[in-house]
Coordinates of C-alpha atoms in Angstrom, one line a residue:
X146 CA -35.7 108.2 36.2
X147 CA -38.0 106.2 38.7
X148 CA -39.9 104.4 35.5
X149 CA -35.5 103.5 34.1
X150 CA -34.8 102.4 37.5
X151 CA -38.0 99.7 37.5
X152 CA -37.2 98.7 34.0
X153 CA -33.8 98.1 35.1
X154 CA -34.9 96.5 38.1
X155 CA -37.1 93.7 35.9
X156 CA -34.4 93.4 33.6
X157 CA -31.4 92.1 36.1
X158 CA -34.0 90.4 38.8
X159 CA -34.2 90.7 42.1
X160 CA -31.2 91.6 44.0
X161 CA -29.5 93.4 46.9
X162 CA -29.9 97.7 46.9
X163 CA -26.2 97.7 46.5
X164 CA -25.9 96.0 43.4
X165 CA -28.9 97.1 42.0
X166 CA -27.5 100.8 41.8
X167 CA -24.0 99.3 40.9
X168 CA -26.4 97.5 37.9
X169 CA -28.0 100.6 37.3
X170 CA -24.9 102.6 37.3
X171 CA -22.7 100.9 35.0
X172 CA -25.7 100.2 32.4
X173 CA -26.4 104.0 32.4
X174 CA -22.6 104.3 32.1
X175 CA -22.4 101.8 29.3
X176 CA -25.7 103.1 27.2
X177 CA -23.8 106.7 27.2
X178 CA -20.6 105.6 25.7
X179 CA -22.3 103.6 23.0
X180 CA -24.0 106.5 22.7
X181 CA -21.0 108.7 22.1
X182 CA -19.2 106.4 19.8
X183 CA -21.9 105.4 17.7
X184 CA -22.2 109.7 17.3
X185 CA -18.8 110.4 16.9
X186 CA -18.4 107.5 14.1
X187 CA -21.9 107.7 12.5
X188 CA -20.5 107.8 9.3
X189 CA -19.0 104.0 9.5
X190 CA -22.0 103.0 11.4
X191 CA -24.4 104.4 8.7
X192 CA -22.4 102.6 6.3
X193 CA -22.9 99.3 8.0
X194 CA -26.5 99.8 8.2
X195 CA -26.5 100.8 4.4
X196 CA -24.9 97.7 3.3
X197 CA -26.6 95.5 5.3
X198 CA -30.3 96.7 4.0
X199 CA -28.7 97.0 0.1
X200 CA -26.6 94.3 0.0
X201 CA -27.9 90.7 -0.4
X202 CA -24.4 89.2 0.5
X203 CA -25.2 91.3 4.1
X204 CA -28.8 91.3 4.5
X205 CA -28.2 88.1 7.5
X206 CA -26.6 90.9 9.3
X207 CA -30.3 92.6 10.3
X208 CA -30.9 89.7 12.2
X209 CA -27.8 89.7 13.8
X210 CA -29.0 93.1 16.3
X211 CA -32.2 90.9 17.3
X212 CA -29.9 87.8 18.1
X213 CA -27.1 89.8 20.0
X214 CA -30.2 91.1 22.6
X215 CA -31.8 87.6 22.8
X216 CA -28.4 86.5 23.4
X217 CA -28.0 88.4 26.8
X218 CA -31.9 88.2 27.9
X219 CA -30.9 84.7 28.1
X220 CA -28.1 85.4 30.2
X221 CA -29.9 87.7 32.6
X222 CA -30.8 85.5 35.6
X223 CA -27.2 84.4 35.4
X224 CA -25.7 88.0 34.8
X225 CA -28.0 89.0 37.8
X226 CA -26.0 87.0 40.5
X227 CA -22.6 89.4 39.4
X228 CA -21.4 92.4 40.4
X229 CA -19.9 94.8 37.6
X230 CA -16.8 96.6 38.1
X231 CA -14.7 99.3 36.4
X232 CA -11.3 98.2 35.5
X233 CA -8.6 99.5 33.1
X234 CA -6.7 96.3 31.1
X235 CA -9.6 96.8 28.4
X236 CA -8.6 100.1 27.3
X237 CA -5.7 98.1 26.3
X238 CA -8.1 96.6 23.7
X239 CA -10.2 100.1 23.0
X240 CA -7.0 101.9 22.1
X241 CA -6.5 98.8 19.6
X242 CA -9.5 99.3 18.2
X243 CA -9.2 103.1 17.8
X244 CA -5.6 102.6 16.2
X245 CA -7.1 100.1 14.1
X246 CA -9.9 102.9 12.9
X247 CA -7.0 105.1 12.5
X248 CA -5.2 103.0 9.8
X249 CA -8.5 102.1 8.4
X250 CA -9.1 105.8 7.7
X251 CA -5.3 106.5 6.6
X252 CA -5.8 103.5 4.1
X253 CA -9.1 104.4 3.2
X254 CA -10.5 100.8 4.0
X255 CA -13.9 100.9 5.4
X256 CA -13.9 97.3 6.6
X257 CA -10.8 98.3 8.9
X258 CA -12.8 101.1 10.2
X259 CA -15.7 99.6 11.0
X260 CA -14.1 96.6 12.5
X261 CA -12.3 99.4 15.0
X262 CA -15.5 100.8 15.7
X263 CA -17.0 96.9 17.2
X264 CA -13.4 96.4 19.3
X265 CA -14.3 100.2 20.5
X266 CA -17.8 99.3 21.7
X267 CA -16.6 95.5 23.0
X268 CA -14.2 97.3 24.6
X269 CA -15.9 99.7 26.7
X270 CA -18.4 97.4 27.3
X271 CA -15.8 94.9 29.2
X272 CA -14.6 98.2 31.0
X273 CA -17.2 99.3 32.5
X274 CA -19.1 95.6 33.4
X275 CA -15.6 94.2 35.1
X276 CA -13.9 90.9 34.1
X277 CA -16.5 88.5 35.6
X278 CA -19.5 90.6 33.5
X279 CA -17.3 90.3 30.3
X280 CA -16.9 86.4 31.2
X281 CA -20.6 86.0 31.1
X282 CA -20.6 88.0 27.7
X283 CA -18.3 86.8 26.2
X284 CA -20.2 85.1 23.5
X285 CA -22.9 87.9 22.5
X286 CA -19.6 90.0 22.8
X287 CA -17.6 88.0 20.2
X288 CA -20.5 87.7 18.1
X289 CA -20.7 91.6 17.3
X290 CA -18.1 90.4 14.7
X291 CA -20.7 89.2 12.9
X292 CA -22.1 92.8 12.3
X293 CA -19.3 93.6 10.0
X294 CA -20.0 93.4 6.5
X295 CA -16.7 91.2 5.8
X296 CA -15.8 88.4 3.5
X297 CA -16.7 89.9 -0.6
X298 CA -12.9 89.8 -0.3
X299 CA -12.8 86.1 -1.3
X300 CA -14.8 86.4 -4.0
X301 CA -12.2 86.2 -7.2
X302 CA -10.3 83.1 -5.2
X303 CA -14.0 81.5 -4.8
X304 CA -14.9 82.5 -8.3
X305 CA -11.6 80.4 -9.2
X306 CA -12.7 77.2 -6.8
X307 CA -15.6 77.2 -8.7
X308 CA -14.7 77.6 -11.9
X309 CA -12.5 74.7 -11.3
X310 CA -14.8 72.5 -9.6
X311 CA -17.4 73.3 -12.5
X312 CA -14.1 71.7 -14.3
X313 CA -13.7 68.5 -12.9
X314 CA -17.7 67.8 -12.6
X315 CA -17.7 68.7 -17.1
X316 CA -14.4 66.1 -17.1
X317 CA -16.4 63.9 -14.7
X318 CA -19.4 63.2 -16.7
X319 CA -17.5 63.5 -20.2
X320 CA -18.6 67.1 -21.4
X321 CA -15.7 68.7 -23.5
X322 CA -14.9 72.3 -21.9
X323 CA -11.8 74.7 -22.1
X324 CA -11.5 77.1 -19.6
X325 CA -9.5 80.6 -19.0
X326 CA -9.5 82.1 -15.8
X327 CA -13.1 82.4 -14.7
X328 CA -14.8 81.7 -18.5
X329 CA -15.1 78.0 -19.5
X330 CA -16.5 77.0 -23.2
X331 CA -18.2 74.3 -23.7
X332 CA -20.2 73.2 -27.2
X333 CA -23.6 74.6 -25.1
X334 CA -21.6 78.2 -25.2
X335 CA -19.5 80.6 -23.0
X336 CA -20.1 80.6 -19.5
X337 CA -19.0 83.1 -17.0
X338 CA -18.2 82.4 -13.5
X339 CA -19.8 86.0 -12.4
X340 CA -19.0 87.5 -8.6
X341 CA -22.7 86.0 -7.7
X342 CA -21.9 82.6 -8.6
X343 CA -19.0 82.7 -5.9
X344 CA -21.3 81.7 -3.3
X345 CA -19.5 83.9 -0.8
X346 CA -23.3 85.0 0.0
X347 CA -24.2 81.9 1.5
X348 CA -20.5 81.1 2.7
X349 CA -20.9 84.2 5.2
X350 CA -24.3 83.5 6.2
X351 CA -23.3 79.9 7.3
X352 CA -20.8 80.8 9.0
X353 CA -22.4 83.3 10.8
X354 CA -25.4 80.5 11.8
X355 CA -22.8 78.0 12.4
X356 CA -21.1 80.0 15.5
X357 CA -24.5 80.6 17.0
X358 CA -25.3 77.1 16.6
X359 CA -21.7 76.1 17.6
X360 CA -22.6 78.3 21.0
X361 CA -26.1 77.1 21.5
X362 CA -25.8 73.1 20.9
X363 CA -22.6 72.2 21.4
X364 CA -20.5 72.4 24.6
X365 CA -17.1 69.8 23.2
X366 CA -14.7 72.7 21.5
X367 CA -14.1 69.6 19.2
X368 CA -17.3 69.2 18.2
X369 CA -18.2 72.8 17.5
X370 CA -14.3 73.2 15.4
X371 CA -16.1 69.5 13.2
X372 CA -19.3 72.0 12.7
X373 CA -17.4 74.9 12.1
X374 CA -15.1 73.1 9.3
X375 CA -18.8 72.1 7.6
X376 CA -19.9 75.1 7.9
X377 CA -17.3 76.7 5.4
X378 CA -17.0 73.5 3.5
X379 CA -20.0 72.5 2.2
X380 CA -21.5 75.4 1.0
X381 CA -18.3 76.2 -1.1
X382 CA -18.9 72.1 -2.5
X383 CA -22.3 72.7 -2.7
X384 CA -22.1 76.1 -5.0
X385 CA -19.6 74.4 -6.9
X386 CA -22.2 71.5 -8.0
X387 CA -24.6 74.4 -8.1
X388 CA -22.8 76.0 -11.1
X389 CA -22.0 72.4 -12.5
X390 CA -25.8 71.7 -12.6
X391 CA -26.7 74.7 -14.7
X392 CA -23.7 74.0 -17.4
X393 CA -25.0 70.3 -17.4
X394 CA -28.9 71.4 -18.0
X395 CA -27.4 74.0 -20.8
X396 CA -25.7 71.1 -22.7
X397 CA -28.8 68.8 -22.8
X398 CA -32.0 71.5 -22.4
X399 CA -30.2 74.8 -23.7
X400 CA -28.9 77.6 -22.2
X401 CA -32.7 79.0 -21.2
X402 CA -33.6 76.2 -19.5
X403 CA -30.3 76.3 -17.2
X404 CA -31.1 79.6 -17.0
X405 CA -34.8 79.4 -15.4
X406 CA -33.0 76.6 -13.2
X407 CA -30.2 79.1 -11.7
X408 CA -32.7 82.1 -11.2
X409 CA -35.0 79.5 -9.7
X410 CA -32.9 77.0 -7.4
X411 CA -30.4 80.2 -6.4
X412 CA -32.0 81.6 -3.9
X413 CA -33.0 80.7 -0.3
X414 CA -34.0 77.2 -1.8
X415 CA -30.4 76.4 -2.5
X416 CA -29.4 77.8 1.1
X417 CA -32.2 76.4 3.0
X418 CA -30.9 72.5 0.9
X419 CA -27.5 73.4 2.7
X420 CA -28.5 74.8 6.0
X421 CA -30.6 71.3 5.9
X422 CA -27.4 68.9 5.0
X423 CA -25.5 70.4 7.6
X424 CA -27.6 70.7 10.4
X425 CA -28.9 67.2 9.9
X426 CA -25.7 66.1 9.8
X427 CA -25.1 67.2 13.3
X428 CA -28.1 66.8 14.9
X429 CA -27.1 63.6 16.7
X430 CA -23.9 64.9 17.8
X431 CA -25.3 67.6 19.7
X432 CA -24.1 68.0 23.1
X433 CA -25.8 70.6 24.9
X434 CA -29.7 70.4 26.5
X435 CA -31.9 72.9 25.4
X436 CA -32.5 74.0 28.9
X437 CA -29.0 74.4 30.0
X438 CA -27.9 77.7 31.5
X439 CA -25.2 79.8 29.2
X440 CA -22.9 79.6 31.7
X441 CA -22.6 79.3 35.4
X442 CA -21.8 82.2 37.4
X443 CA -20.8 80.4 40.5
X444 CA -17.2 79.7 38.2
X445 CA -17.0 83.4 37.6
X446 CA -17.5 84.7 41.3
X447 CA -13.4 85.5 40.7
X448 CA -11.9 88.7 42.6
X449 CA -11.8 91.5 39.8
X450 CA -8.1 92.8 39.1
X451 CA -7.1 95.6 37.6
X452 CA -10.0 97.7 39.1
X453 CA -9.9 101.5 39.0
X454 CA -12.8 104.1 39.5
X455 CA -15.5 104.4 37.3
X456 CA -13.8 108.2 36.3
X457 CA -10.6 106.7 35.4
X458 CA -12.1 104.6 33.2
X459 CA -14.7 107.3 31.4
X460 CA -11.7 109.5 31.3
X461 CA -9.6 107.3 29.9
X462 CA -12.3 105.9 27.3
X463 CA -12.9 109.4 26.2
X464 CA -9.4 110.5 25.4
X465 CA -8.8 107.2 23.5
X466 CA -11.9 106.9 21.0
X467 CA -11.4 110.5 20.1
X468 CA -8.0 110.8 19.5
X469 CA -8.3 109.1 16.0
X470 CA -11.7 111.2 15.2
X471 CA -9.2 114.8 15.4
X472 CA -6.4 113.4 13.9
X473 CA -7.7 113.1 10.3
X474 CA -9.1 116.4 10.3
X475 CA -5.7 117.7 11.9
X476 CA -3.6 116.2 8.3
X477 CA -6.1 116.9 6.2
X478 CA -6.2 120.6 6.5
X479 CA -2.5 120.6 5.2
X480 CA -3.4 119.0 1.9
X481 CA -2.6 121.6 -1.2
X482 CA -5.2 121.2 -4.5
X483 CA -4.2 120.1 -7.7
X484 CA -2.9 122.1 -10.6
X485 CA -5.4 123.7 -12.3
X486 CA -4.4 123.4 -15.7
X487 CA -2.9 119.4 -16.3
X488 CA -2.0 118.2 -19.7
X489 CA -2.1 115.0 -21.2
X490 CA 2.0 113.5 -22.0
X491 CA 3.1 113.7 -25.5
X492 CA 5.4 111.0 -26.0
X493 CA 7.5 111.8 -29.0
X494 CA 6.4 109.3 -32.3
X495 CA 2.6 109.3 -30.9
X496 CA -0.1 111.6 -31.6
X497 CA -3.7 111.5 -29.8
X498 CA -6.3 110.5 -32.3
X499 CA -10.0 109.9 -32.5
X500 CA -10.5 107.4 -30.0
X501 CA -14.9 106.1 -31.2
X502 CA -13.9 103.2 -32.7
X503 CA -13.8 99.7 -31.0
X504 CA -16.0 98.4 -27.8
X505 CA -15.6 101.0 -25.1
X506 CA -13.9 100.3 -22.1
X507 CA -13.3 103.0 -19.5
X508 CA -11.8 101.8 -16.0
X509 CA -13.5 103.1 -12.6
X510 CA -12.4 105.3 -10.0
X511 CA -15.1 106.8 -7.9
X512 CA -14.2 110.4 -6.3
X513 CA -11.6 110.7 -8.8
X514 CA -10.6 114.7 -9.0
X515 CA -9.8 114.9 -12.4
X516 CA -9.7 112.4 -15.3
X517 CA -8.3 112.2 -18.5
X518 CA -8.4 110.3 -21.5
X519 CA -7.1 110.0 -24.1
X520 CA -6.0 107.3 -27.5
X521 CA -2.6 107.7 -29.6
X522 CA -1.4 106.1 -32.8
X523 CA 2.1 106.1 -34.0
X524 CA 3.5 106.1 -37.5
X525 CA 3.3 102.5 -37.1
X526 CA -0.4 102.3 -37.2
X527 CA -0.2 100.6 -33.4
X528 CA -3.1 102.1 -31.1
X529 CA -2.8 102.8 -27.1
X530 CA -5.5 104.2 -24.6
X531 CA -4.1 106.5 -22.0
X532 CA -6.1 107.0 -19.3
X533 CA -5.5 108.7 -15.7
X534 CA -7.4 109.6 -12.6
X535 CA -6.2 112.1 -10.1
X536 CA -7.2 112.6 -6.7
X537 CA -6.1 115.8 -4.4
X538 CA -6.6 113.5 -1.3
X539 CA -8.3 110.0 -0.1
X540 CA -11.5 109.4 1.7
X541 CA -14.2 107.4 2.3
X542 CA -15.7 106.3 -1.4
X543 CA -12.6 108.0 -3.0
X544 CA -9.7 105.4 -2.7
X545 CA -7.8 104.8 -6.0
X546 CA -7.3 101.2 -4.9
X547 CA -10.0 99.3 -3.7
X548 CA -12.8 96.5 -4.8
X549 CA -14.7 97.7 -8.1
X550 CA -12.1 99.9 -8.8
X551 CA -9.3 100.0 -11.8
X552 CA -9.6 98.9 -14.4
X553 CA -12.7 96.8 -14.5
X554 CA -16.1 98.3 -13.8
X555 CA -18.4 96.1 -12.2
X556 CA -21.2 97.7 -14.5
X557 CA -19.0 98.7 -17.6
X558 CA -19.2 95.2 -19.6
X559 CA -15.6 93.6 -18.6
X560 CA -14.4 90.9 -16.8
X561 CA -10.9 89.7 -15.7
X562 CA -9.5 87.0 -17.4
X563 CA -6.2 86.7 -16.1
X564 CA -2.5 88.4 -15.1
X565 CA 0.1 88.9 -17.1
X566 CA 3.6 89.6 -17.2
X567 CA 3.9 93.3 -15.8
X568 CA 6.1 96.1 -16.0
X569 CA 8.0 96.8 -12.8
X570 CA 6.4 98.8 -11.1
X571 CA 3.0 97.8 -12.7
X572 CA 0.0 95.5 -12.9
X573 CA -0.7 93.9 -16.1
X574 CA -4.3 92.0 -16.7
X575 CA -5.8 90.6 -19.7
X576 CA -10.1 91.6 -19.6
X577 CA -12.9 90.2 -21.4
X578 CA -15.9 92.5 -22.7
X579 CA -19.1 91.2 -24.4
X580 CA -18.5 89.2 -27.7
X581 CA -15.0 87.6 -26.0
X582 CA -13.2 91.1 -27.2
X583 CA -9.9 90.8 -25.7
X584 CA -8.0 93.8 -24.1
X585 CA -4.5 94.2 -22.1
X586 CA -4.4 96.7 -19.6
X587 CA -1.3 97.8 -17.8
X588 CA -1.9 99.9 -14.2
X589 CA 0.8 102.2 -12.5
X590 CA -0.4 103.4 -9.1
X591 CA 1.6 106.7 -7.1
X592 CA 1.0 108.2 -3.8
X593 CA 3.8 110.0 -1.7
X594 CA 6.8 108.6 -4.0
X595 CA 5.5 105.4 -3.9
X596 CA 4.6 103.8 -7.7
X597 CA 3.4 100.4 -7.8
X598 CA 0.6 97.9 -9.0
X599 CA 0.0 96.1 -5.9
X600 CA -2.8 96.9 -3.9
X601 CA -1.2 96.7 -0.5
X602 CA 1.9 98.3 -1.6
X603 CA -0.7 101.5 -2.3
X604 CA -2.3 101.1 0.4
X605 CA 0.7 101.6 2.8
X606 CA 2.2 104.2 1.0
X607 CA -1.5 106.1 1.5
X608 CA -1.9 105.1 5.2
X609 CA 1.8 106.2 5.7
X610 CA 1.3 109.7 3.8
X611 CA -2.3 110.1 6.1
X612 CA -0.9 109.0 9.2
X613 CA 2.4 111.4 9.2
X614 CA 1.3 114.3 6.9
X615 CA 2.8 113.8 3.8
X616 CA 2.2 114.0 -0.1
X617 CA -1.6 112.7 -0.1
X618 CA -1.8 113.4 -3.8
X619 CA -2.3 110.3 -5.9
X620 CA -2.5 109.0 -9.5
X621 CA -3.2 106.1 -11.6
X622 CA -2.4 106.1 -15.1
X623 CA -3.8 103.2 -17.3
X624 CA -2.3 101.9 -20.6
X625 CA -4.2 99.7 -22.8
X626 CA -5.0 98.2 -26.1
X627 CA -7.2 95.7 -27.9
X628 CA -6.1 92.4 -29.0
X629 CA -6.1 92.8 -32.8
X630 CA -7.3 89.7 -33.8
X631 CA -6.3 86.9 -31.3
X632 CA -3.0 89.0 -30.9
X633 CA -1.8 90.7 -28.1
X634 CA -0.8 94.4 -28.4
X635 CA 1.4 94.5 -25.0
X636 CA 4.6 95.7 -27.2
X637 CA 2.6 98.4 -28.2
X638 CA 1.5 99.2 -24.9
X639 CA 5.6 98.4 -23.4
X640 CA 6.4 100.9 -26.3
X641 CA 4.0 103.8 -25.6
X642 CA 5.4 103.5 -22.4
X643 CA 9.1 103.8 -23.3
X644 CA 8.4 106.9 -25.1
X645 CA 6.5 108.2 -22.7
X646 CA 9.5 108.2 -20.1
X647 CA 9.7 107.9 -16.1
X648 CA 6.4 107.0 -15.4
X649 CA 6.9 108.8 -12.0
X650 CA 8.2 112.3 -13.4
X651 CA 4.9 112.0 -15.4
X652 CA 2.4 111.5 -12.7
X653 CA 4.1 114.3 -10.4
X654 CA 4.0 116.5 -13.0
X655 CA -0.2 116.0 -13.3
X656 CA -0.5 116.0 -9.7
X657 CA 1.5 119.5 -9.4
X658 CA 4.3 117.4 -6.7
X659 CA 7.5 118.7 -6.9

């Protein structure tokens, strides 16, 4: 204890006794909550840490730990002149956070979990420093967002800017191209604007580096929203000539050649040319010396409101972050199994049949229970894949809606092309697979007498069923067929359908609800 209590002592600078033990208190205070969240939702944080080491989109986020601690050692000698307090109004924003985790868990959406998790540890932070503390942290505090691996979410509308930039740039400099959805032809070949050439990599990083360097150079809020527009702007422009550039090479030095270019020139070349064009765009225009304090504590020397005692507040932390740990464990114990034995429909006029032939396309669903699969042919020769993916209940890597899941596999050889005209109740989208093999795919989603093909729609119905304890069993059945020739087969996959009958009487009946 005597060799914390020095350590502490360097770390906030010389000071009265009194507010040294208030210091020491409230860090000790502070270390063993983070402590006790960070245990109690290991899970999300493990996840965090996974992505950010796996994922190259994420990997800025290992430098963001490092920046958040230089962040307050710059702020010590200033943070040394106040006096934490305990005080209740950010439970307010703790039990936000928790409810937030809640739903995240309900809706099985990671992202909303691990977003509650950072409000939970901003929030007891600013509880147990007191208002004028949290003042003086309020930027290291704000920049724990950046910890969250958030923002692969804009890929498909990015892949679409850029597709369409890629466009205008072939228009611009007279190259003939057609394109459909993400693919544009051109008399090089097919390109493919893949999830990689979004650029939401680089997107997330920038922004990430343009809020520190909005914090650090600039004091004018104008100045720093000017930065923060570039920030988002340019690398989206610059990605888009990116992709231009290597269709361009392709049509004069073939598709090899472009190739070696991307591979080469997308990497930390291409980020470190826009990290460059921005910053030296604003260098001139920053406001802020070096050597000028983070913020001046004399301003914050405020009376503290709201105060309670530091028992209060631990009491009160602790019955609010674990709440939503017990209640998922509470609904989830009344969850029945599936039916052991579930059989495939058998729409009258349809038989199942050999299914070899053709490029193969099977949708994903990770944690799925059980899955079935199946083709039919009626008398009319017409061909239909049925395929459907059960779960008992939803959990973390188990969702049946969610990104890289339905009917496109990341890994499987398909690619979206576009929506079409759906079904109610349904989602209808035309894929790609390798060789421009065409395939319509029509996706009916149920959980808790809820059927649907949107997302959200799904999602709500889950979070509803998880949050009050109802039906948690859920299905998605997929129809589809192969364009014969340029042709669509949606009749065929409208008619299967038809004979098949209520779409929801068939997906209670595999998931055993009555």
């Amino acid at each position: 204890m005597t060799a914390m209590s020095s350590r502490l002592d360097d770390w906030v600078g010389p000071a009265s006794g009194g507010t040294d033990m208030i210091w020491r208190r409230s860090l000790l205070m502070l270390v063993g909550m983070w402590v006790g969240i960070l245990l109690l939702f290991w899970r999300d944080a493990a996840d965090m840490a996974v992505i950010w080491w796996t994922s190259s989109t994420f990997n800025h986020c290992l430098l963001i730990l490092p920046i958040l601690g230089w962040l307050v050692v710059m702020r010590k000698t200033e943070l040394a002149a106040l006096v934490p307090v305990t005080w209740w109004l950010p439970l307010l924003y703790v039990a936000a956070g928790s409810f937030g985790w809640l739903l995240g868990d309900a809706a099985s959406v990671a992202l909303a979990r691990q977003l509650g998790l950072i409000m939970m540890l901003q929030g007891t932070a600013a509880a147990l420093l007191g208002p004028n503390v949290t003042r003086g942290l309020s930027f290291p505090l704000f920049y724990m967002f950046f910890l969250l691996p958030f923002g692969e979410e804009a890929v498909p509308a990015l892949q679409l800017v850029t597709a369409d930039m890629c466009m205008f740039l072939l228009g611009l400099f007279g190259i003939p191209a057609h394109i459909e959805g993400i693919f544009i032809s051109t008399p090089a070949g097919l390109f493919r604007v893949a999830e990689a050439c979004s650029g939401v990599k680089f997107l997330i990083a920038m922004v990430a580096l343009g809020a520190l360097i909005s914090n650090l150079c600039f004091t004018s809020w104008n100045r720093r929203a000017i930065f923060m527009a570039a920030c988002f702007i340019v690398p989206i422009i610059a990605n888009g000539i990116r992709a231009f550039a290597t269709i361009y090479i392709a049509e004069f030095r073939g598709i090899e050649s472009a190739a070696g270019f991307d591979h080469v020139f997308y990497g930390w070349i291409f980020f470190g040319i826009v990290i460059a064009v921005i910053i030296g765009g604003a260098w001139r225009y920053f406001d802020k010396s070096p050597d000028a304090p983070a913020f001046d504590p004399a301003r914050l020397q405020m009376p503290a409101r709201f105060q309670v005692s530091a028992k209060a507040v631990m009491i009160g932390l602790g019955l609010i972050i674990a709440i939503p740990a017990a209640w998922p464990v509470i609904i989830s114990a009344q969850v029945p199994p599936l039916p052991e034995q579930i059989d495939l429909p058998r729409p009258a006029g349809w038989q199942i049949v050999d299914h070899q032939s053709g490029q193969h396309w099977s949708p994903r669903f990770d944690g799925a229970s059980r899955i079935l699969y199946a083709r039919y042919r009626n008398r009319a020769g017409q061909e239909v894949d049925f395929f459907a993916a059960l779960y008992d209940r939803q959990s973390e890597g188990r969702e049946i809606v969610g990104y890289g899941q339905g009917a496109i596999d990341p890994d499987g050889g398909w690619s979206w092309v576009e929506n079409i005209p759906a079904p109610q109740g349904a989602k209808a989208e035309k894929i790609m697979g390798a060789g421009g093999v065409l395939r319509d795919v029509v996706s009916y989603y149920r959980i808790g007498g809820v059927t649907s093909g949107s997302a959200s729609r799904i999602k709500l119905a889950t979070m509803k069923a998880k949050l009050l304890g109802g039906d948690q069993q859920a299905a998605a059945i997929l129809l589809s067929a192969p364009y014969k020739g340029k042709a669509s087969q949606i009749a065929a996959i409208n008619g299967f359908a038809n004979d098949m009958g209520n779409i929801d009487k068939v997906a209670d009946q595999m998931m055993g609800v009555r």
